[in-house]
Amino acid sequence: MQDRKDLEKELERELSEMLSDQVVDSEEERLKKERSRLAPKYEVRIQTQLDPIVEETLKYRSMGKEIDGRYDAYLKRAGVSDRKEEN
């Protein structure tokens, strides 16, 4: 029982030392780390012939009836006729 308490105290002491002994970075190092975490200035975009969302939506609509028209506005913006697969 005493060994367990001693072990717990030792672990708490080690943890306390680890938390308190963290090296505080200089201002320059901190700014450098912050800059590296920022989003890139430029994005790479790939232009495709077919919109995968439109293709998938039309495929699902060909398999069954959609309960709500949640993708209708997107299909209109994409220039696809509304409910193309419906009879």
Short mmCIF file of C-alpha atoms in Angstrom, two decimals, residues 8-87:
data_model
loop_
_atom_site.label_atom_id
_atom_site.label_comp_id
_atom_site.label_asym_id
_atom_site.label_seq_id
_atom_site.Cartn_x
_atom_site.Cartn_y
_atom_site.Cartn_z
CA GLU A 8 1.88 7.89 -7.20
CA LYS A 9 3.81 10.72 -5.51
CA GLU A 10 6.84 10.04 -7.69
CA LEU A 11 4.75 10.05 -10.86
CA GLU A 12 3.03 13.29 -9.82
CA ARG A 13 6.42 14.88 -9.13
CA GLU A 14 7.76 13.78 -12.53
CA LEU A 15 4.66 15.07 -14.27
CA SER A 16 4.93 18.37 -12.44
CA GLU A 17 8.57 18.69 -13.51
CA MET A 18 7.74 17.86 -17.11
CA LEU A 19 5.01 20.48 -17.21
CA SER A 20 7.05 23.18 -15.50
CA ASP A 21 10.29 22.51 -17.41
CA GLN A 22 8.86 23.26 -20.83
CA VAL A 23 11.19 25.50 -22.77
CA VAL A 24 9.62 28.84 -23.44
CA ASP A 25 10.26 29.74 -27.08
CA SER A 26 11.62 33.11 -28.00
CA GLU A 27 9.28 35.57 -29.69
CA GLU A 28 10.89 34.90 -33.08
CA GLU A 29 10.49 31.14 -32.75
CA ARG A 30 6.88 31.54 -31.69
CA LEU A 31 6.13 33.78 -34.69
CA LYS A 32 7.88 31.34 -37.01
CA LYS A 33 5.74 28.47 -35.71
CA GLU A 34 2.57 30.55 -36.06
CA ARG A 35 3.43 31.44 -39.66
CA SER A 36 4.03 27.80 -40.51
CA ARG A 37 0.53 26.95 -39.26
CA LEU A 38 -1.16 29.60 -41.42
CA ALA A 39 -3.06 28.54 -44.51
CA PRO A 40 -1.11 28.76 -47.76
CA LYS A 41 -1.40 31.97 -49.74
CA TYR A 42 -2.35 30.16 -52.93
CA GLU A 43 -4.72 27.30 -53.58
CA VAL A 44 -4.47 24.74 -56.32
CA ARG A 45 -7.74 24.24 -58.13
CA ILE A 46 -8.36 21.71 -60.84
CA GLN A 47 -10.95 22.41 -63.49
CA THR A 48 -12.88 19.33 -64.52
CA GLN A 49 -15.24 18.61 -67.37
CA LEU A 50 -17.77 16.84 -65.17
CA ASP A 51 -18.91 17.90 -61.73
CA PRO A 52 -18.69 14.87 -59.43
CA ILE A 53 -21.53 16.15 -57.22
CA VAL A 54 -23.84 16.51 -60.22
CA GLU A 55 -22.87 13.10 -61.57
CA GLU A 56 -23.41 11.40 -58.22
CA THR A 57 -26.73 13.19 -57.64
CA LEU A 58 -28.03 12.16 -61.06
CA LYS A 59 -26.88 8.58 -60.47
CA TYR A 60 -28.68 8.40 -57.11
CA ARG A 61 -31.80 9.93 -58.64
CA SER A 62 -31.75 7.27 -61.36
CA MET A 63 -31.79 4.58 -58.65
CA GLY A 64 -34.63 5.96 -56.58
CA LYS A 65 -36.81 8.91 -55.73
CA GLU A 66 -35.34 11.70 -53.66
CA ILE A 67 -37.47 12.68 -50.65
CA ASP A 68 -36.57 16.35 -50.73
CA GLY A 69 -35.03 18.49 -53.44
CA ARG A 70 -31.95 19.48 -51.47
CA TYR A 71 -29.67 19.36 -54.52
CA ASP A 72 -32.05 21.08 -56.95
CA ALA A 73 -30.53 24.54 -56.43
CA TYR A 74 -27.01 23.16 -56.92
CA LEU A 75 -28.03 21.41 -60.13
CA LYS A 76 -29.57 24.66 -61.42
CA ARG A 77 -26.33 26.55 -60.70
CA ALA A 78 -24.38 23.80 -62.45
CA GLY A 79 -26.57 24.21 -65.53
CA VAL A 80 -28.17 20.77 -65.38
CA SER A 81 -31.87 20.48 -66.12
CA ASP A 82 -33.93 19.87 -63.00
CA ARG A 83 -34.75 16.22 -62.24
CA LYS A 84 -33.33 15.04 -65.55
CA GLU A 85 -33.76 11.37 -64.69
CA GLU A 86 -37.46 11.60 -63.71
CA ASN A 87 -40.21 10.45 -66.09
#
